[in-house]
mmCIF file of C-alpha atoms in Angstrom:
data_model
loop_
_atom_site.group_PDB
_atom_site.id
_atom_site.type_symbol
_atom_site.label_atom_id
_atom_site.label_comp_id
_atom_site.label_asym_id
_atom_site.label_seq_id
_atom_site.Cartn_x
_atom_site.Cartn_y
_atom_site.Cartn_z
ATOM 1 C CA SER J 1 2.977 -8.543 -17.100
ATOM 2 C CA ALA J 2 3.775 -6.803 -13.810
ATOM 3 C CA ARG J 3 4.936 -3.698 -15.689
ATOM 4 C CA THR J 4 1.604 -3.441 -17.535
ATOM 5 C CA LEU J 5 -0.356 -3.900 -14.297
ATOM 6 C CA VAL J 6 1.630 -1.204 -12.472
ATOM 7 C CA ARG J 7 1.270 1.179 -15.408
ATOM 8 C CA ARG J 8 -2.490 0.561 -15.730
ATOM 9 C CA LEU J 9 -3.100 1.054 -12.004
ATOM 10 C CA CYS J 10 -0.957 4.102 -11.395
ATOM 11 C CA LEU J 11 -1.706 6.240 -14.419
ATOM 12 C CA ASP J 12 -4.725 8.471 -14.710
ATOM 13 C CA GLY J 13 -7.187 8.379 -17.621
ATOM 14 C CA ASP J 14 -4.913 10.433 -19.887
ATOM 15 C CA GLY J 15 -1.934 8.146 -19.307
ATOM 16 C CA GLU J 16 -0.022 10.785 -17.364
ATOM 17 C CA ARG J 17 1.017 10.596 -13.738
ATOM 18 C CA ASP J 18 -0.250 13.370 -11.482
ATOM 19 C CA MET J 19 3.040 14.613 -10.052
ATOM 20 C CA SER J 20 1.458 16.734 -7.337
ATOM 21 C CA ASP J 21 -0.418 16.026 -4.136
ATOM 22 C CA LEU J 22 0.848 12.487 -3.605
ATOM 23 C CA GLN J 23 -0.639 11.100 -0.405
ATOM 24 C CA VAL J 24 0.647 7.503 -0.360
ATOM 25 C CA GLN J 25 3.831 6.099 -1.872
ATOM 26 C CA ILE J 26 3.706 2.357 -2.480
ATOM 27 C CA LEU J 27 6.967 0.478 -2.878
ATOM 28 C CA MET J 28 7.431 -3.198 -3.584
ATOM 29 C CA GLY J 29 10.593 -5.226 -3.639
ATOM 30 C CA SER J 30 9.908 -6.943 -6.960
ATOM 31 C CA GLY J 31 7.687 -6.521 -9.986
ATOM 32 C CA SER J 32 6.245 -9.937 -9.194
ATOM 33 C CA ASP J 33 4.615 -8.347 -6.114
ATOM 34 C CA ALA J 34 2.404 -6.136 -8.313
ATOM 35 C CA SER J 35 -0.540 -8.545 -8.363
ATOM 36 C CA VAL J 36 -0.710 -8.372 -4.556
ATOM 37 C CA MET J 37 0.008 -4.661 -4.166
ATOM 38 C CA ALA J 38 -2.593 -3.813 -6.819
ATOM 39 C CA ASN J 39 -5.131 -4.305 -4.031
ATOM 40 C CA THR J 40 -3.590 -1.352 -2.189
ATOM 41 C CA VAL J 41 -3.857 0.872 -5.267
ATOM 42 C CA ARG J 42 -7.465 -0.164 -5.984
ATOM 43 C CA THR J 43 -8.602 0.425 -2.410
ATOM 44 C CA LEU J 44 -6.841 3.788 -2.156
ATOM 45 C CA ARG J 45 -8.409 4.819 -5.460
ATOM 46 C CA GLU J 46 -11.852 3.737 -4.167
ATOM 47 C CA LEU J 47 -11.250 5.956 -1.130
ATOM 48 C CA GLY J 48 -10.186 8.918 -3.281
ATOM 49 C CA ILE J 49 -6.570 8.858 -2.094
ATOM 50 C CA THR J 50 -3.710 9.569 -4.496
ATOM 51 C CA SER J 51 -0.912 7.041 -4.726
ATOM 52 C CA ASP J 52 2.041 6.008 -6.789
ATOM 53 C CA MET J 53 3.493 2.494 -6.940
ATOM 54 C CA THR J 54 6.986 1.485 -7.975
ATOM 55 C CA VAL J 55 9.612 -1.222 -7.541
ATOM 56 C CA ALA J 56 12.681 -0.608 -5.390
ATOM 57 C CA SER J 57 14.669 -3.345 -3.681
ATOM 58 C CA ALA J 58 16.291 -2.808 -0.299
ATOM 59 C CA HIS J 59 19.049 -5.243 -1.215
ATOM 60 C CA ARG J 60 19.404 -4.990 -5.008
ATOM 61 C CA SER J 61 18.827 -1.239 -5.449
ATOM 62 C CA PRO J 62 19.261 0.610 -2.134
ATOM 63 C CA ASP J 63 20.105 3.881 -3.901
ATOM 64 C CA ARG J 64 16.817 3.647 -5.829
ATOM 65 C CA VAL J 65 14.921 3.192 -2.550
ATOM 66 C CA ARG J 66 16.478 6.403 -1.250
ATOM 67 C CA ARG J 67 15.701 8.299 -4.489
ATOM 68 C CA VAL J 68 12.072 7.123 -4.554
ATOM 69 C CA MET J 69 11.650 8.188 -0.933
ATOM 70 C CA GLU J 70 13.188 11.615 -1.535
ATOM 71 C CA GLN J 71 10.971 12.212 -4.579
ATOM 72 C CA ALA J 72 7.877 11.068 -2.681
ATOM 73 C CA LEU J 73 8.638 13.449 0.164
ATOM 74 C CA GLU J 74 9.090 16.301 -2.329
ATOM 75 C CA ARG J 75 5.646 15.429 -3.734
ATOM 76 C CA GLY J 76 4.050 15.658 -0.278
ATOM 77 C CA VAL J 77 3.630 11.981 0.618
ATOM 78 C CA LYS J 78 2.097 11.367 4.060
ATOM 79 C CA VAL J 79 2.261 7.546 4.321
ATOM 80 C CA PHE J 80 4.447 4.813 2.835
ATOM 81 C CA VAL J 81 3.004 1.364 2.075
ATOM 82 C CA VAL J 82 5.722 -1.189 1.439
ATOM 83 C CA GLY J 83 5.338 -4.768 0.243
ATOM 84 C CA ALA J 84 8.125 -7.329 0.102
ATOM 85 C CA GLY J 85 8.493 -11.079 0.144
ATOM 86 C CA ALA J 86 11.011 -13.529 1.542
ATOM 87 C CA ALA J 87 13.053 -12.073 4.393
ATOM 88 C CA ALA J 88 13.400 -8.712 2.655
ATOM 89 C CA HIS J 89 13.648 -5.644 4.874
ATOM 90 C CA LEU J 90 12.277 -3.023 2.494
ATOM 91 C CA ALA J 91 9.699 -1.650 4.948
ATOM 92 C CA GLY J 92 12.355 -1.463 7.654
ATOM 93 C CA VAL J 93 14.758 0.383 5.372
ATOM 94 C CA VAL J 94 12.032 2.887 4.510
ATOM 95 C CA ALA J 95 11.147 3.307 8.201
ATOM 96 C CA ALA J 96 14.812 3.885 9.029
ATOM 97 C CA HIS J 97 14.842 6.907 6.699
ATOM 98 C CA THR J 98 11.585 8.675 7.637
ATOM 99 C CA ALA J 99 9.488 9.596 10.641
ATOM 100 C CA LEU J 100 6.328 9.265 8.508
ATOM 101 C CA PRO J 101 4.088 6.216 8.995
ATOM 102 C CA VAL J 102 5.262 3.078 7.207
ATOM 103 C CA ILE J 103 2.855 0.184 6.665
ATOM 104 C CA GLY J 104 4.439 -3.145 5.747
ATOM 105 C CA VAL J 105 2.714 -5.780 3.638
ATOM 106 C CA PRO J 106 4.409 -9.181 3.868
ATOM 107 C CA ILE J 107 4.211 -10.971 0.500
ATOM 108 C CA ASP J 108 3.868 -14.759 0.323
ATOM 109 C CA SER J 109 6.488 -15.274 -2.381
ATOM 110 C CA SER J 110 8.869 -17.745 -0.775
ATOM 111 C CA PRO J 111 8.793 -21.448 0.104
ATOM 112 C CA LEU J 112 7.914 -20.337 3.660
ATOM 113 C CA GLY J 113 4.551 -18.963 2.493
ATOM 114 C CA GLY J 114 5.154 -15.428 3.717
ATOM 115 C CA PHE J 115 6.098 -16.341 7.293
ATOM 116 C CA ASP J 116 9.648 -15.096 6.692
ATOM 117 C CA ALA J 117 8.313 -11.830 5.225
ATOM 118 C CA LEU J 118 5.938 -11.416 8.168
ATOM 119 C CA LEU J 119 8.727 -11.789 10.719
ATOM 120 C CA ALA J 120 11.121 -9.530 8.774
ATOM 121 C CA THR J 121 8.427 -6.847 8.555
ATOM 122 C CA VAL J 122 6.984 -6.983 12.051
ATOM 123 C CA GLN J 123 10.168 -7.503 14.117
ATOM 124 C CA MET J 124 11.569 -3.981 14.136
ATOM 125 C CA PRO J 125 13.820 -2.545 16.849
ATOM 126 C CA PRO J 126 12.364 -0.093 19.371
ATOM 127 C CA GLY J 127 11.930 3.391 17.939
ATOM 128 C CA VAL J 128 11.672 2.327 14.279
ATOM 129 C CA PRO J 129 8.149 0.915 13.935
ATOM 130 C CA VAL J 130 6.544 -0.587 10.860
ATOM 131 C CA ALA J 131 2.787 -1.088 11.125
ATOM 132 C CA THR J 132 2.416 -4.604 9.754
ATOM 133 C CA VAL J 133 -0.727 -6.057 8.198
ATOM 134 C CA ALA J 134 -1.676 -9.566 7.095
ATOM 135 C CA VAL J 135 0.324 -11.546 4.573
ATOM 136 C CA GLY J 136 -0.757 -11.215 0.953
ATOM 137 C CA LYS J 137 -3.759 -9.643 -0.767
ATOM 138 C CA ALA J 138 -5.848 -9.127 2.386
ATOM 139 C CA GLY J 139 -2.897 -7.319 3.923
ATOM 140 C CA ALA J 140 -2.489 -5.148 0.831
ATOM 141 C CA THR J 141 -6.142 -4.095 1.084
ATOM 142 C CA ASN J 142 -5.838 -3.481 4.820
ATOM 143 C CA ALA J 143 -2.708 -1.398 4.256
ATOM 144 C CA ALA J 144 -4.779 0.949 2.101
ATOM 145 C CA VAL J 145 -7.513 1.159 4.733
ATOM 146 C CA LEU J 146 -4.941 1.807 7.471
ATOM 147 C CA ALA J 147 -3.303 4.521 5.339
ATOM 148 C CA ALA J 148 -6.761 6.081 4.888
ATOM 149 C CA GLN J 149 -7.353 5.966 8.641
ATOM 150 C CA ILE J 150 -4.041 7.734 9.246
ATOM 151 C CA LEU J 151 -4.852 10.403 6.657
ATOM 152 C CA ALA J 152 -8.435 10.761 7.951
ATOM 153 C CA VAL J 153 -7.154 12.096 11.281
ATOM 154 C CA GLY J 154 -6.556 15.437 9.572
ATOM 155 C CA ASP J 155 -8.956 15.214 6.621
ATOM 156 C CA ALA J 156 -12.732 15.142 7.127
ATOM 157 C CA ALA J 157 -13.389 14.250 3.475
ATOM 158 C CA ILE J 158 -11.261 11.100 3.727
ATOM 159 C CA ALA J 159 -12.921 10.260 7.055
ATOM 160 C CA SER J 160 -16.323 10.508 5.384
ATOM 161 C CA ARG J 161 -15.257 8.303 2.448
ATOM 162 C CA LEU J 162 -13.808 5.791 4.905
ATOM 163 C CA ASP J 163 -17.144 5.700 6.777
ATOM 164 C CA ASP J 164 -18.919 5.086 3.450
ATOM 165 C CA TYR J 165 -16.462 2.309 2.602
ATOM 166 C CA ARG J 166 -17.061 0.570 5.921
ATOM 167 C CA ARG J 167 -20.833 0.952 5.535
ATOM 168 C CA GLY J 168 -20.486 -0.712 2.141
ATOM 169 C CA LEU J 169 -18.692 -3.658 3.751
ATOM 170 C CA ALA J 170 -21.496 -4.027 6.303
ATOM 171 C CA GLU J 171 -24.106 -3.873 3.523
ATOM 172 C CA LYS J 172 -22.349 -6.709 1.662
ATOM 173 C CA VAL J 173 -22.617 -8.852 4.803
ATOM 174 C CA GLU J 174 -26.314 -8.020 5.142
ATOM 175 C CA ARG J 175 -26.938 -8.981 1.488
ATOM 176 C CA ALA J 176 -25.050 -12.250 1.928
ATOM 177 C CA ALA J 177 -27.082 -13.058 5.052
ATOM 178 C CA ALA J 178 -30.337 -12.297 3.212
ATOM 179 C CA GLU J 179 -29.312 -14.542 0.313
ATOM 180 C CA LEU J 180 -28.669 -17.417 2.723
ATOM 181 C CA LYS J 181 -32.159 -17.054 4.189
ATOM 182 C CA SER J 182 -33.665 -17.645 0.752
ATOM 183 C CA ILE J 183 -31.938 -21.033 0.350
#
């Protein structure tokens, strides 16, 4: 279930959340988005970046969105990553309430295949930007990498881990090319 996935991804080895030093707060509009947003958590974890993921709907639970944001700010969050499907405006609502970077992940959960979510996420009014990545799982992974790039500006350790991550991607391409030569 989505609840089990969120719990497994966001808890440490002892089953307790680390309530301090939160770097990235991940919000999603529905528990059904967890399978997509899990890519954000996994990539952040691979990069050694702390995160927390929860469900909060801009339309169904606006007070919860505000509470989650306030708690994240108290915990020291530096970046918000927000995933939502359909024409939901969750990333825009978050961006309207903070000057911190907000990265939107459009989720392909509607009959329009994520096009509605893409437009709702990317079309923000001047002065209230949401950095928007690709629709779906690739976007969720890229949101984590973009969050790491933002954090790396002031953190040499994250910058180094990000360089290692990108080197690893290049090495995978080299291995794939070598395997093709042997065919």
